[in-house]
PDB file of C-alpha atoms in Angstrom:
ATOM      1  CA  ASP A   1      -0.025  -0.159  -0.481  1.00  0.00           C
ATOM      2  CA  GLN A   2       1.640   3.051  -1.374  1.00  0.00           C
ATOM      3  CA  GLN A   3       0.865   6.217   1.340  1.00  0.00           C
ATOM      4  CA  VAL A   4       3.143   8.684  -0.989  1.00  0.00           C
ATOM      5  CA  LYS A   5       2.285   8.472  -4.536  1.00  0.00           C
ATOM      6  CA  GLN A   6       4.188  10.438  -7.141  1.00  0.00           C
ATOM      7  CA  ASN A   7       2.367   9.510 -10.608  1.00  0.00           C
ATOM      8  CA  SER A   8       4.486  10.776 -13.157  1.00  0.00           C
ATOM      9  CA  PRO A   9       7.824   8.685 -13.694  1.00  0.00           C
ATOM     10  CA  SER A  10       9.526  11.522 -15.700  1.00  0.00           C
ATOM     11  CA  LEU A  11       8.638  14.980 -16.821  1.00  0.00           C
ATOM     12  CA  SER A  12      10.403  17.170 -19.791  1.00  0.00           C
ATOM     13  CA  VAL A  13      10.385  21.083 -19.133  1.00  0.00           C
ATOM     14  CA  GLN A  14      11.984  23.479 -21.219  1.00  0.00           C
ATOM     15  CA  GLU A  15      14.681  25.917 -19.531  1.00  0.00           C
ATOM     16  CA  GLY A  16      13.657  28.874 -18.247  1.00  0.00           C
ATOM     17  CA  ARG A  17       9.709  27.752 -17.976  1.00  0.00           C
ATOM     18  CA  ILE A  18       8.057  26.524 -14.859  1.00  0.00           C
ATOM     19  CA  SER A  19       8.628  22.634 -13.366  1.00  0.00           C
ATOM     20  CA  ILE A  20       5.755  21.383 -11.478  1.00  0.00           C
ATOM     21  CA  LEU A  21       5.910  18.390  -9.833  1.00  0.00           C
ATOM     22  CA  ASN A  22       2.807  16.478  -8.111  1.00  0.00           C
ATOM     23  CA  CYS A  23       2.912  14.234  -5.068  1.00  0.00           C
ATOM     24  CA  ASP A  24      -0.242  12.617  -3.431  1.00  0.00           C
ATOM     25  CA  TYR A  25      -0.680  11.161   0.024  1.00  0.00           C
ATOM     26  CA  THR A  26      -3.094   8.768   1.709  1.00  0.00           C
ATOM     27  CA  ASN A  27      -2.585   8.848   5.217  1.00  0.00           C
ATOM     28  CA  SER A  28      -4.197  12.263   6.894  1.00  0.00           C
ATOM     29  CA  MET A  29      -2.089  12.026  10.150  1.00  0.00           C
ATOM     30  CA  PHE A  30       0.613  12.916   7.598  1.00  0.00           C
ATOM     31  CA  ASP A  31       1.630  16.671   9.116  1.00  0.00           C
ATOM     32  CA  TYR A  32       5.379  17.384   7.670  1.00  0.00           C
ATOM     33  CA  PHE A  33       6.652  16.943   4.103  1.00  0.00           C
ATOM     34  CA  LEU A  34       9.241  16.811   2.435  1.00  0.00           C
ATOM     35  CA  TRP A  35      11.169  17.299  -1.374  1.00  0.00           C
ATOM     36  CA  TYR A  36      14.472  15.900  -2.058  1.00  0.00           C
ATOM     37  CA  LYS A  37      16.214  15.922  -5.034  1.00  0.00           C
ATOM     38  CA  LYS A  38      18.817  13.136  -6.043  1.00  0.00           C
ATOM     39  CA  TYR A  39      21.510  12.985  -8.747  1.00  0.00           C
ATOM     40  CA  PRO A  40      22.816   9.966 -10.378  1.00  0.00           C
ATOM     41  CA  ALA A  41      25.721   8.225  -7.943  1.00  0.00           C
ATOM     42  CA  GLU A  42      24.516  10.351  -5.228  1.00  0.00           C
ATOM     43  CA  GLY A  43      22.678  10.066  -1.833  1.00  0.00           C
ATOM     44  CA  PRO A  44      19.366  12.455  -2.042  1.00  0.00           C
ATOM     45  CA  THR A  45      19.584  15.836  -0.748  1.00  0.00           C
ATOM     46  CA  PHE A  46      16.563  17.845   0.891  1.00  0.00           C
ATOM     47  CA  LEU A  47      15.198  20.621  -0.975  1.00  0.00           C
ATOM     48  CA  ILE A  48      12.229  22.106   0.636  1.00  0.00           C
ATOM     49  CA  SER A  49       9.642  21.265   3.331  1.00  0.00           C
ATOM     50  CA  ILE A  50       6.151  22.421   4.584  1.00  0.00           C
ATOM     51  CA  SER A  51       4.370  21.734   7.643  1.00  0.00           C
ATOM     52  CA  SER A  52       0.595  21.229   7.517  1.00  0.00           C
ATOM     53  CA  ILE A  53      -0.162  24.044   9.262  1.00  0.00           C
ATOM     54  CA  LYS A  54       0.931  25.902   6.468  1.00  0.00           C
ATOM     55  CA  ASP A  55      -0.008  25.732   2.696  1.00  0.00           C
ATOM     56  CA  LYS A  56       2.826  27.185   0.953  1.00  0.00           C
ATOM     57  CA  ASN A  57       6.544  27.707   1.568  1.00  0.00           C
ATOM     58  CA  GLU A  58       8.857  29.429  -0.699  1.00  0.00           C
ATOM     59  CA  ASP A  59      12.705  29.161  -0.731  1.00  0.00           C
ATOM     60  CA  GLY A  60      14.152  31.237  -3.861  1.00  0.00           C
ATOM     61  CA  ARG A  61      12.857  29.238  -7.190  1.00  0.00           C
ATOM     62  CA  PHE A  62      11.120  26.390  -5.245  1.00  0.00           C
ATOM     63  CA  THR A  63       7.529  26.608  -3.688  1.00  0.00           C
ATOM     64  CA  VAL A  64       5.980  23.869  -2.266  1.00  0.00           C
ATOM     65  CA  PHE A  65       2.020  24.019  -2.215  1.00  0.00           C
ATOM     66  CA  LEU A  66       0.013  21.826   0.163  1.00  0.00           C
ATOM     67  CA  ASN A  67      -3.744  21.066  -0.449  1.00  0.00           C
ATOM     68  CA  LYS A  68      -4.860  18.779   2.585  1.00  0.00           C
ATOM     69  CA  SER A  69      -8.093  18.579   1.767  1.00  0.00           C
ATOM     70  CA  ALA A  70      -7.152  16.815  -1.704  1.00  0.00           C
ATOM     71  CA  LYS A  71      -3.905  15.232   0.401  1.00  0.00           C
ATOM     72  CA  HIS A  72      -1.728  16.467  -2.612  1.00  0.00           C
ATOM     73  CA  LEU A  73       1.443  18.627  -2.557  1.00  0.00           C
ATOM     74  CA  SER A  74       3.432  20.285  -5.411  1.00  0.00           C
ATOM     75  CA  LEU A  75       6.788  21.611  -6.085  1.00  0.00           C
ATOM     76  CA  HIS A  76       6.795  24.534  -8.240  1.00  0.00           C
ATOM     77  CA  ILE A  77      10.541  25.475  -9.794  1.00  0.00           C
ATOM     78  CA  VAL A  78      10.638  28.633 -11.562  1.00  0.00           C
ATOM     79  CA  PRO A  79      12.328  29.495 -13.772  1.00  0.00           C
ATOM     80  CA  SER A  80      14.122  25.693 -14.282  1.00  0.00           C
ATOM     81  CA  GLN A  81      17.565  25.105 -14.960  1.00  0.00           C
ATOM     82  CA  PRO A  82      19.702  22.562 -16.468  1.00  0.00           C
ATOM     83  CA  GLY A  83      21.122  22.069 -13.032  1.00  0.00           C
ATOM     84  CA  ASP A  84      17.340  21.209 -11.813  1.00  0.00           C
ATOM     85  CA  SER A  85      17.916  17.734 -14.000  1.00  0.00           C
ATOM     86  CA  ALA A  86      17.721  14.963 -11.243  1.00  0.00           C
ATOM     87  CA  VAL A  87      14.943  12.806  -9.534  1.00  0.00           C
ATOM     88  CA  TYR A  88      12.629  14.116  -6.990  1.00  0.00           C
ATOM     89  CA  PHE A  89      11.305  12.646  -4.301  1.00  0.00           C
ATOM     90  CA  CYS A  90       8.395  13.735  -2.343  1.00  0.00           C
ATOM     91  CA  ALA A  91       8.116  12.528   1.218  1.00  0.00           C
ATOM     92  CA  ALA A  92       5.771  12.575   4.201  1.00  0.00           C
ATOM     93  CA  SER A  93       6.117  11.938   7.824  1.00  0.00           C
ATOM     94  CA  ARG A  94       3.674  12.071  11.220  1.00  0.00           C
ATOM     95  CA  PHE A  95       6.343  14.465  13.094  1.00  0.00           C
ATOM     96  CA  MET A  96       3.805  15.742  15.583  1.00  0.00           C
ATOM     97  CA  ASN A  97       2.886  11.970  16.203  1.00  0.00           C
ATOM     98  CA  ARG A  98       6.620  11.512  17.185  1.00  0.00           C
ATOM     99  CA  ASP A  99       6.677   9.202  14.544  1.00  0.00           C
ATOM    100  CA  ASP A 100      10.349  10.044  12.963  1.00  0.00           C
ATOM    101  CA  LYS A 101       9.735   7.281   9.887  1.00  0.00           C
ATOM    102  CA  ILE A 102       9.578   9.176   6.485  1.00  0.00           C
ATOM    103  CA  ILE A 103       7.680   7.749   3.779  1.00  0.00           C
ATOM    104  CA  PHE A 104       9.176   8.192   0.215  1.00  0.00           C
ATOM    105  CA  GLY A 105       7.280   8.431  -3.182  1.00  0.00           C
ATOM    106  CA  LYS A 106       9.126   6.587  -6.235  1.00  0.00           C
ATOM    107  CA  GLY A 107      10.359   9.988  -7.661  1.00  0.00           C
ATOM    108  CA  THR A 108       9.815  11.961 -10.644  1.00  0.00           C
ATOM    109  CA  ARG A 109      12.742  12.296 -12.872  1.00  0.00           C
ATOM    110  CA  LEU A 110      12.997  15.752 -14.119  1.00  0.00           C
ATOM    111  CA  HIS A 111      14.598  16.644 -17.644  1.00  0.00           C
ATOM    112  CA  ILE A 112      15.447  20.352 -18.108  1.00  0.00           C
ATOM    113  CA  LEU A 113      15.444  20.621 -21.865  1.00  0.00           C
ATOM    114  CA  PRO A 114      18.045  23.529 -23.664  1.00  0.00           C
TER     115      PRO A 114
ATOM    116  CA  GLY B   1      33.853  14.333   6.633  1.00  0.00           C
ATOM    117  CA  ALA B   2      30.904  16.388   8.043  1.00  0.00           C
ATOM    118  CA  GLY B   3      28.865  14.237   5.860  1.00  0.00           C
ATOM    119  CA  VAL B   4      27.106  10.431   6.001  1.00  0.00           C
ATOM    120  CA  SER B   5      29.922   8.281   4.602  1.00  0.00           C
ATOM    121  CA  GLN B   6      29.152   4.556   3.531  1.00  0.00           C
ATOM    122  CA  SER B   7      31.279   2.241   2.443  1.00  0.00           C
ATOM    123  CA  PRO B   8      32.147   0.150   0.370  1.00  0.00           C
ATOM    124  CA  SER B   9      30.635   2.443  -2.833  1.00  0.00           C
ATOM    125  CA  ASN B  10      30.154  -0.671  -4.787  1.00  0.00           C
ATOM    126  CA  LYS B  11      29.689  -4.362  -4.050  1.00  0.00           C
ATOM    127  CA  VAL B  12      29.737  -7.540  -6.104  1.00  0.00           C
ATOM    128  CA  THR B  13      29.039 -10.862  -4.850  1.00  0.00           C
ATOM    129  CA  GLU B  14      27.931 -14.044  -5.620  1.00  0.00           C
ATOM    130  CA  LYS B  15      24.423 -15.496  -4.921  1.00  0.00           C
ATOM    131  CA  GLY B  16      24.252 -17.281  -1.785  1.00  0.00           C
ATOM    132  CA  LYS B  17      26.980 -15.024  -0.483  1.00  0.00           C
ATOM    133  CA  ASP B  18      26.744 -12.750   2.808  1.00  0.00           C
ATOM    134  CA  VAL B  19      27.324  -9.029   2.775  1.00  0.00           C
ATOM    135  CA  GLU B  20      28.133  -6.536   5.020  1.00  0.00           C
ATOM    136  CA  LEU B  21      27.399  -2.710   4.660  1.00  0.00           C
ATOM    137  CA  ARG B  22      28.558   0.169   6.514  1.00  0.00           C
ATOM    138  CA  CYS B  23      27.448   3.468   7.608  1.00  0.00           C
ATOM    139  CA  ASP B  24      29.194   6.255   9.539  1.00  0.00           C
ATOM    140  CA  PRO B  25      26.718   8.769  10.961  1.00  0.00           C
ATOM    141  CA  ILE B  26      27.128  12.696  11.435  1.00  0.00           C
ATOM    142  CA  SER B  27      28.413  13.089  14.929  1.00  0.00           C
ATOM    143  CA  GLY B  28      25.326  13.689  16.966  1.00  0.00           C
ATOM    144  CA  HIS B  29      22.919  12.442  14.958  1.00  0.00           C
ATOM    145  CA  THR B  30      20.755  10.403  17.161  1.00  0.00           C
ATOM    146  CA  ALA B  31      18.217   8.585  14.547  1.00  0.00           C
ATOM    147  CA  LEU B  32      19.850   6.421  11.619  1.00  0.00           C
ATOM    148  CA  TYR B  33      18.045   5.108   8.626  1.00  0.00           C
ATOM    149  CA  TRP B  34      18.269   2.303   6.313  1.00  0.00           C
ATOM    150  CA  TYR B  35      16.670   2.345   2.793  1.00  0.00           C
ATOM    151  CA  ARG B  36      17.000   0.580  -0.182  1.00  0.00           C
ATOM    152  CA  GLN B  37      16.426   1.769  -4.145  1.00  0.00           C
ATOM    153  CA  ARG B  38      15.927  -1.272  -6.691  1.00  0.00           C
ATOM    154  CA  LEU B  39      16.199  -0.087 -10.564  1.00  0.00           C
ATOM    155  CA  GLY B  40      13.384   2.042 -11.488  1.00  0.00           C
ATOM    156  CA  GLN B  41      11.815   2.126  -7.915  1.00  0.00           C
ATOM    157  CA  GLY B  42      11.598   4.479  -5.203  1.00  0.00           C
ATOM    158  CA  LEU B  43      12.914   4.921  -1.859  1.00  0.00           C
ATOM    159  CA  GLU B  44      12.059   1.553   0.180  1.00  0.00           C
ATOM    160  CA  PHE B  45      12.703   1.870   3.968  1.00  0.00           C
ATOM    161  CA  LEU B  46      14.260  -0.947   5.891  1.00  0.00           C
ATOM    162  CA  ILE B  47      15.174   0.179   9.331  1.00  0.00           C
ATOM    163  CA  TYR B  48      15.343   2.800  11.640  1.00  0.00           C
ATOM    164  CA  PHE B  49      17.418   3.333  14.640  1.00  0.00           C
ATOM    165  CA  GLN B  50      16.949   6.155  17.157  1.00  0.00           C
ATOM    166  CA  GLY B  51      19.167   6.419  20.277  1.00  0.00           C
ATOM    167  CA  ASN B  52      18.951   3.139  22.349  1.00  0.00           C
ATOM    168  CA  SER B  53      15.399   2.431  21.604  1.00  0.00           C
ATOM    169  CA  ALA B  54      14.669  -0.988  20.091  1.00  0.00           C
ATOM    170  CA  PRO B  55      15.078  -0.187  16.008  1.00  0.00           C
ATOM    171  CA  ASP B  56      11.895   0.071  13.970  1.00  0.00           C
ATOM    172  CA  LYS B  57      12.401  -3.242  11.437  1.00  0.00           C
ATOM    173  CA  SER B  58       9.399  -3.123   9.757  1.00  0.00           C
ATOM    174  CA  GLY B  59      10.580  -2.664   6.178  1.00  0.00           C
ATOM    175  CA  LEU B  60      13.205  -5.352   6.205  1.00  0.00           C
ATOM    176  CA  PRO B  61      12.018  -7.544   3.538  1.00  0.00           C
ATOM    177  CA  SER B  62      13.029 -10.550   4.951  1.00  0.00           C
ATOM    178  CA  ASP B  63      15.097 -12.647   7.856  1.00  0.00           C
ATOM    179  CA  ARG B  64      17.866 -12.400   5.532  1.00  0.00           C
ATOM    180  CA  PHE B  65      18.655  -9.036   6.254  1.00  0.00           C
ATOM    181  CA  SER B  66      19.538  -7.538   9.424  1.00  0.00           C
ATOM    182  CA  ALA B  67      21.308  -4.069  11.068  1.00  0.00           C
ATOM    183  CA  GLU B  68      22.660  -3.546  14.136  1.00  0.00           C
ATOM    184  CA  ARG B  69      23.843   0.034  15.731  1.00  0.00           C
ATOM    185  CA  THR B  70      25.238   0.692  18.904  1.00  0.00           C
ATOM    186  CA  GLY B  71      24.383   3.808  20.641  1.00  0.00           C
ATOM    187  CA  GLU B  72      24.853   6.737  18.184  1.00  0.00           C
ATOM    188  CA  SER B  73      27.586   4.879  16.190  1.00  0.00           C
ATOM    189  CA  VAL B  74      28.240   3.342  13.025  1.00  0.00           C
ATOM    190  CA  SER B  75      25.637   1.126  11.841  1.00  0.00           C
ATOM    191  CA  THR B  76      26.422  -2.210   9.865  1.00  0.00           C
ATOM    192  CA  LEU B  77      23.595  -3.640   7.444  1.00  0.00           C
ATOM    193  CA  THR B  78      23.853  -7.194   6.571  1.00  0.00           C
ATOM    194  CA  ILE B  79      22.312  -9.553   4.128  1.00  0.00           C
ATOM    195  CA  GLN B  80      22.767 -13.044   4.423  1.00  0.00           C
ATOM    196  CA  ARG B  81      22.756 -15.485   1.412  1.00  0.00           C
ATOM    197  CA  THR B  82      22.068 -12.945  -1.163  1.00  0.00           C
ATOM    198  CA  GLN B  83      19.692 -13.097  -3.842  1.00  0.00           C
ATOM    199  CA  GLN B  84      19.667 -11.241  -7.223  1.00  0.00           C
ATOM    200  CA  GLU B  85      16.514  -9.315  -6.360  1.00  0.00           C
ATOM    201  CA  ASP B  86      18.717  -8.099  -3.432  1.00  0.00           C
ATOM    202  CA  SER B  87      20.746  -6.015  -6.043  1.00  0.00           C
ATOM    203  CA  ALA B  88      20.064  -2.494  -5.601  1.00  0.00           C
ATOM    204  CA  VAL B  89      21.212   0.739  -3.915  1.00  0.00           C
ATOM    205  CA  TYR B  90      21.443   0.931  -0.084  1.00  0.00           C
ATOM    206  CA  LEU B  91      21.243   4.093   1.358  1.00  0.00           C
ATOM    207  CA  CYS B  92      21.858   5.283   5.179  1.00  0.00           C
ATOM    208  CA  ALA B  93      20.731   8.482   6.326  1.00  0.00           C
ATOM    209  CA  THR B  94      20.907  10.426   9.673  1.00  0.00           C
ATOM    210  CA  ARG B  95      19.110  12.816  11.310  1.00  0.00           C
ATOM    211  CA  PRO B  96      19.412  14.978  14.477  1.00  0.00           C
ATOM    212  CA  PRO B  97      17.297  14.437  17.956  1.00  0.00           C
ATOM    213  CA  ILE B  98      13.837  13.968  17.251  1.00  0.00           C
ATOM    214  CA  PHE B  99      11.566  17.008  18.180  1.00  0.00           C
ATOM    215  CA  SER B 100      14.113  18.806  15.599  1.00  0.00           C
ATOM    216  CA  THR B 101      12.740  19.850  12.150  1.00  0.00           C
ATOM    217  CA  ASP B 102      15.967  18.901  10.596  1.00  0.00           C
ATOM    218  CA  THR B 103      15.876  16.791   7.456  1.00  0.00           C
ATOM    219  CA  GLN B 104      17.404  13.629   7.000  1.00  0.00           C
ATOM    220  CA  TYR B 105      20.958  13.396   5.839  1.00  0.00           C
ATOM    221  CA  PHE B 106      21.636  10.563   3.299  1.00  0.00           C
ATOM    222  CA  GLY B 107      25.272   8.961   2.618  1.00  0.00           C
ATOM    223  CA  PRO B 108      25.856   8.390  -1.201  1.00  0.00           C
ATOM    224  CA  GLY B 109      24.928   4.843  -1.064  1.00  0.00           C
ATOM    225  CA  THR B 110      26.547   1.254  -1.573  1.00  0.00           C
ATOM    226  CA  ARG B 111      25.625   0.014  -4.995  1.00  0.00           C
ATOM    227  CA  LEU B 112      25.137  -3.940  -4.342  1.00  0.00           C
ATOM    228  CA  THR B 113      24.894  -6.252  -7.277  1.00  0.00           C
ATOM    229  CA  VAL B 114      24.048  -9.706  -6.908  1.00  0.00           C
ATOM    230  CA  LEU B 115      25.081 -11.978 -10.050  1.00  0.00           C
TER     231      LEU B 115
END
C-alpha cells in the first residue's frame, strides 16, 4: 500500500519555464512533507519542506504548495535551470506524532531541455 | 568529513554469499535509517534506529536482512545468502535528535550487485 504517490515517473520542461512536480498521499495523519533531489550516483539531498499548518512555503526558485483537503502537494521550480535535471522524491512523516519514519514516493525524473 | 559516509561504494557478490554494508553517521545524529532503491523504484524504508530504543524493523523484506547500531555510532546492514533481487543501492540517512525539524541527511549509498 503506497502511502506517498508520485504518478509521473518523468517530466520534461524547457529551460526557463516552470516545472511542476506533483505528489499525493493517503494517510491523513501525515503532518510534515519534504522534497528531496537526487543526482545519479549520489544520495538524495533535502530541498524544501512544509508543515501541515501551512499551505505554501517558498525558498528562492522553489515553492511547495500543500492542499490538505485533496491530500496533494506540488513542487514548483521557476525558472527551471539545467542543473535542476534530477530525480525528485516527495516524502511525508507524522512528525507531531513522534513518528520519525519518513515515507518516500517513487520519484519523478525531471529533464530540463535546452 | 561532515557528511554521512558509506562503505563500500560498490559491492559485487555472488548469489548465496553474505554481505555487510557500513554507515558512518554525522556526529550527534541520534536517528539512523537504512533505505534501498532498486532499479526503477523509489526509496524503500528498511530499518530505523533512534538512540538506544528498539529499532523499527518493519521494512526489512526478509529474515536474511539484519542491521546493528550501538548507541549513536556506526551501523552495519547485513544481508545473508544474497539473492539477485537484493541488487539495489542501499542508502543510509541520519537525523538530529527527535523534535527537530532538521531533515534526514543521506550518504552516497552502496551499490550492491548480486550475480
